[in-house]
PDB file of C-alpha atoms in Angstrom:
ATOM      1  CA  MET A   1     -28.178 -16.816  38.242  1.00  0.00           C
ATOM      2  CA  SER A   2     -28.602 -13.684  40.149  1.00  0.00           C
ATOM      3  CA  LEU A   3     -27.690 -10.243  38.944  1.00  0.00           C
ATOM      4  CA  ASP A   4     -24.872 -10.097  41.386  1.00  0.00           C
ATOM      5  CA  ALA A   5     -23.378 -13.339  40.300  1.00  0.00           C
ATOM      6  CA  ASP A   6     -23.765 -12.488  36.536  1.00  0.00           C
ATOM      7  CA  TRP A   7     -22.174  -8.979  37.054  1.00  0.00           C
ATOM      8  CA  ALA A   8     -19.172 -10.291  38.931  1.00  0.00           C
ATOM      9  CA  ARG A   9     -18.521 -12.698  36.198  1.00  0.00           C
ATOM     10  CA  CYS A  10     -19.316 -10.333  33.200  1.00  0.00           C
ATOM     11  CA  ALA A  11     -18.016  -6.927  34.557  1.00  0.00           C
ATOM     12  CA  PRO A  12     -14.528  -7.331  32.982  1.00  0.00           C
ATOM     13  CA  TRP A  13     -16.159  -7.706  29.574  1.00  0.00           C
ATOM     14  CA  ILE A  14     -18.248  -4.626  30.171  1.00  0.00           C
ATOM     15  CA  GLU A  15     -15.269  -2.690  31.469  1.00  0.00           C
ATOM     16  CA  ALA A  16     -13.259  -3.507  28.306  1.00  0.00           C
ATOM     17  CA  ALA A  17     -16.217  -2.319  26.268  1.00  0.00           C
ATOM     18  CA  LEU A  18     -16.334   0.890  28.358  1.00  0.00           C
ATOM     19  CA  ALA A  19     -12.699   1.504  27.458  1.00  0.00           C
ATOM     20  CA  HIS A  20     -13.485   1.408  23.680  1.00  0.00           C
ATOM     21  CA  ALA A  21     -16.535   3.487  24.131  1.00  0.00           C
ATOM     22  CA  GLY A  22     -14.810   6.645  25.378  1.00  0.00           C
ATOM     23  CA  ARG A  23     -15.384   5.967  29.072  1.00  0.00           C
ATOM     24  CA  THR A  24     -18.562   7.879  29.153  1.00  0.00           C
ATOM     25  CA  HIS A  25     -19.631   5.980  32.310  1.00  0.00           C
ATOM     26  CA  ALA A  26     -17.715   4.213  34.937  1.00  0.00           C
ATOM     27  CA  LEU A  27     -18.396   0.487  35.589  1.00  0.00           C
ATOM     28  CA  GLU A  28     -20.463   1.395  38.739  1.00  0.00           C
ATOM     29  CA  ASP A  29     -22.661   3.719  36.684  1.00  0.00           C
ATOM     30  CA  VAL A  30     -23.532   0.828  34.345  1.00  0.00           C
ATOM     31  CA  ARG A  31     -24.253  -1.516  37.215  1.00  0.00           C
ATOM     32  CA  ALA A  32     -26.427   1.190  38.823  1.00  0.00           C
ATOM     33  CA  ALA A  33     -28.425   1.733  35.398  1.00  0.00           C
ATOM     34  CA  ILE A  34     -29.105  -1.954  35.391  1.00  0.00           C
ATOM     35  CA  SER A  35     -30.146  -2.102  38.896  1.00  0.00           C
ATOM     36  CA  ARG A  36     -32.481   0.792  38.321  1.00  0.00           C
ATOM     37  CA  GLY A  37     -33.979  -0.952  35.403  1.00  0.00           C
ATOM     38  CA  GLU A  38     -32.785   1.674  32.979  1.00  0.00           C
ATOM     39  CA  ALA A  39     -30.490  -0.873  31.025  1.00  0.00           C
ATOM     40  CA  ARG A  40     -30.373  -4.705  30.864  1.00  0.00           C
ATOM     41  CA  LEU A  41     -27.554  -7.006  31.228  1.00  0.00           C
ATOM     42  CA  TRP A  42     -27.403  -9.937  28.838  1.00  0.00           C
ATOM     43  CA  PRO A  43     -24.947 -12.437  30.278  1.00  0.00           C
ATOM     44  CA  GLY A  44     -23.476 -15.164  28.026  1.00  0.00           C
ATOM     45  CA  ALA A  45     -21.135 -18.044  28.953  1.00  0.00           C
ATOM     46  CA  ALA A  46     -18.176 -16.141  27.393  1.00  0.00           C
ATOM     47  CA  SER A  47     -19.616 -12.627  26.691  1.00  0.00           C
ATOM     48  CA  ALA A  48     -21.983 -10.059  27.888  1.00  0.00           C
ATOM     49  CA  LEU A  49     -24.092  -7.228  26.364  1.00  0.00           C
ATOM     50  CA  VAL A  50     -25.803  -4.327  27.948  1.00  0.00           C
ATOM     51  CA  ALA A  51     -28.825  -2.868  26.160  1.00  0.00           C
ATOM     52  CA  ALA A  52     -31.510  -0.215  26.930  1.00  0.00           C
ATOM     53  CA  VAL A  53     -34.724   1.042  25.415  1.00  0.00           C
ATOM     54  CA  GLU A  54     -34.987   4.640  24.593  1.00  0.00           C
ATOM     55  CA  THR A  55     -37.820   6.786  23.494  1.00  0.00           C
ATOM     56  CA  ASP A  56     -37.669   9.702  20.963  1.00  0.00           C
ATOM     57  CA  PRO A  57     -40.475  11.517  19.131  1.00  0.00           C
ATOM     58  CA  GLY A  58     -40.241   8.850  16.376  1.00  0.00           C
ATOM     59  CA  GLY A  59     -40.940   5.978  18.833  1.00  0.00           C
ATOM     60  CA  ARG A  60     -38.918   3.483  20.766  1.00  0.00           C
ATOM     61  CA  ARG A  61     -35.433   2.189  19.746  1.00  0.00           C
ATOM     62  CA  LEU A  62     -33.381  -0.563  21.132  1.00  0.00           C
ATOM     63  CA  LEU A  63     -29.798   0.732  22.037  1.00  0.00           C
ATOM     64  CA  ILE A  64     -27.143  -1.999  22.168  1.00  0.00           C
ATOM     65  CA  TRP A  65     -24.803  -0.079  24.354  1.00  0.00           C
ATOM     66  CA  LEU A  66     -21.989  -2.188  25.551  1.00  0.00           C
ATOM     67  CA  ALA A  67     -20.838  -5.637  24.513  1.00  0.00           C
ATOM     68  CA  GLY A  68     -17.636  -7.655  25.157  1.00  0.00           C
ATOM     69  CA  GLY A  69     -16.256 -11.151  25.249  1.00  0.00           C
ATOM     70  CA  ASP A  70     -16.660 -13.891  22.702  1.00  0.00           C
ATOM     71  CA  ARG A  71     -17.838 -12.312  19.466  1.00  0.00           C
ATOM     72  CA  GLU A  72     -19.406 -15.372  18.061  1.00  0.00           C
ATOM     73  CA  GLU A  73     -21.598 -15.980  21.134  1.00  0.00           C
ATOM     74  CA  LEU A  74     -22.522 -12.283  20.989  1.00  0.00           C
ATOM     75  CA  GLU A  75     -23.738 -12.412  17.337  1.00  0.00           C
ATOM     76  CA  ASP A  76     -25.181 -15.781  17.276  1.00  0.00           C
ATOM     77  CA  ASP A  77     -26.771 -16.271  20.711  1.00  0.00           C
ATOM     78  CA  ILE A  78     -27.120 -13.070  22.598  1.00  0.00           C
ATOM     79  CA  LEU A  79     -28.004 -10.509  19.701  1.00  0.00           C
ATOM     80  CA  PRO A  80     -30.960 -12.505  18.525  1.00  0.00           C
ATOM     81  CA  ALA A  81     -32.446 -12.735  21.991  1.00  0.00           C
ATOM     82  CA  VAL A  82     -31.774  -8.890  22.584  1.00  0.00           C
ATOM     83  CA  GLU A  83     -33.403  -8.173  19.188  1.00  0.00           C
ATOM     84  CA  ALA A  84     -36.526 -10.313  20.209  1.00  0.00           C
ATOM     85  CA  TRP A  85     -36.749  -8.312  23.478  1.00  0.00           C
ATOM     86  CA  GLY A  86     -36.571  -5.028  21.490  1.00  0.00           C
ATOM     87  CA  ARG A  87     -39.457  -6.122  19.277  1.00  0.00           C
ATOM     88  CA  GLU A  88     -41.442  -7.284  22.354  1.00  0.00           C
ATOM     89  CA  THR A  89     -41.072  -3.881  23.966  1.00  0.00           C
ATOM     90  CA  GLY A  90     -42.228  -2.069  20.823  1.00  0.00           C
ATOM     91  CA  CYS A  91     -38.812  -0.890  19.410  1.00  0.00           C
ATOM     92  CA  ARG A  92     -38.858   0.045  15.781  1.00  0.00           C
ATOM     93  CA  ARG A  93     -35.111  -0.063  15.405  1.00  0.00           C
ATOM     94  CA  ALA A  94     -31.994  -1.446  16.941  1.00  0.00           C
ATOM     95  CA  MET A  95     -28.990   0.751  17.105  1.00  0.00           C
ATOM     96  CA  ILE A  96     -25.421  -0.218  18.102  1.00  0.00           C
ATOM     97  CA  ILE A  97     -22.780   2.063  19.485  1.00  0.00           C
ATOM     98  CA  GLY A  98     -19.396   0.255  18.807  1.00  0.00           C
ATOM     99  CA  ARG A  99     -16.250   0.053  16.929  1.00  0.00           C
ATOM    100  CA  GLY A 100     -16.145  -0.050  13.078  1.00  0.00           C
ATOM    101  CA  GLY A 101     -15.688  -3.898  13.276  1.00  0.00           C
ATOM    102  CA  TRP A 102     -19.195  -4.333  14.451  1.00  0.00           C
ATOM    103  CA  GLU A 103     -20.396  -2.696  11.081  1.00  0.00           C
ATOM    104  CA  ARG A 104     -18.455  -5.262   9.196  1.00  0.00           C
ATOM    105  CA  ALA A 105     -19.525  -8.243  11.446  1.00  0.00           C
ATOM    106  CA  LEU A 106     -23.106  -7.537  11.456  1.00  0.00           C
ATOM    107  CA  LYS A 107     -23.676  -6.499   7.948  1.00  0.00           C
ATOM    108  CA  SER A 108     -25.041 -10.083   7.035  1.00  0.00           C
ATOM    109  CA  LYS A 109     -27.573  -9.552   9.817  1.00  0.00           C
ATOM    110  CA  GLY A 110     -29.041  -6.611   8.364  1.00  0.00           C
ATOM    111  CA  TYR A 111     -27.252  -3.951  10.243  1.00  0.00           C
ATOM    112  CA  ALA A 112     -26.060  -0.817   8.103  1.00  0.00           C
ATOM    113  CA  PRO A 113     -24.613   2.606   8.973  1.00  0.00           C
ATOM    114  CA  LEU A 114     -27.169   5.185  10.000  1.00  0.00           C
ATOM    115  CA  ALA A 115     -24.866   8.014  11.108  1.00  0.00           C
ATOM    116  CA  ARG A 116     -21.284   8.553  12.180  1.00  0.00           C
ATOM    117  CA  ILE A 117     -20.183   9.774  15.506  1.00  0.00           C
ATOM    118  CA  ILE A 118     -17.079  11.873  15.685  1.00  0.00           C
ATOM    119  CA  ALA A 119     -15.543  13.060  19.067  1.00  0.00           C
ATOM    120  CA  LYS A 120     -12.795  15.591  20.081  1.00  0.00           C
ATOM    121  CA  GLU A 121     -11.425  15.726  23.663  1.00  0.00           C
ATOM    122  CA  LEU A 122     -11.725  19.165  25.093  1.00  0.00           C
TER     123      LEU A 122
END
């Protein structure tokens, strides 16, 4: 499928993920980042994930930024493919920004808390 077709189908899942992520970006911002190659859309049949590779002084890391839709598909089908892509691009770690439920759901897959993010609206 083309990016346009995948985006049209997956945008509602990404929009819902943005709502849970503090609305740091508009849906159009995410689409633009994907178009520029700064992030990648991983579409599934019933879910979607957006990931990016970031570089810091310690090396490259895979940031799993937004995910929504069918959790089982995300965990069992999409996440392993995204992790493989991260390894192929030289990432040393995968990090997920998300709700606490992901911490519990992915514990058996080797994910563990690294830090906590707290926020306050100003």
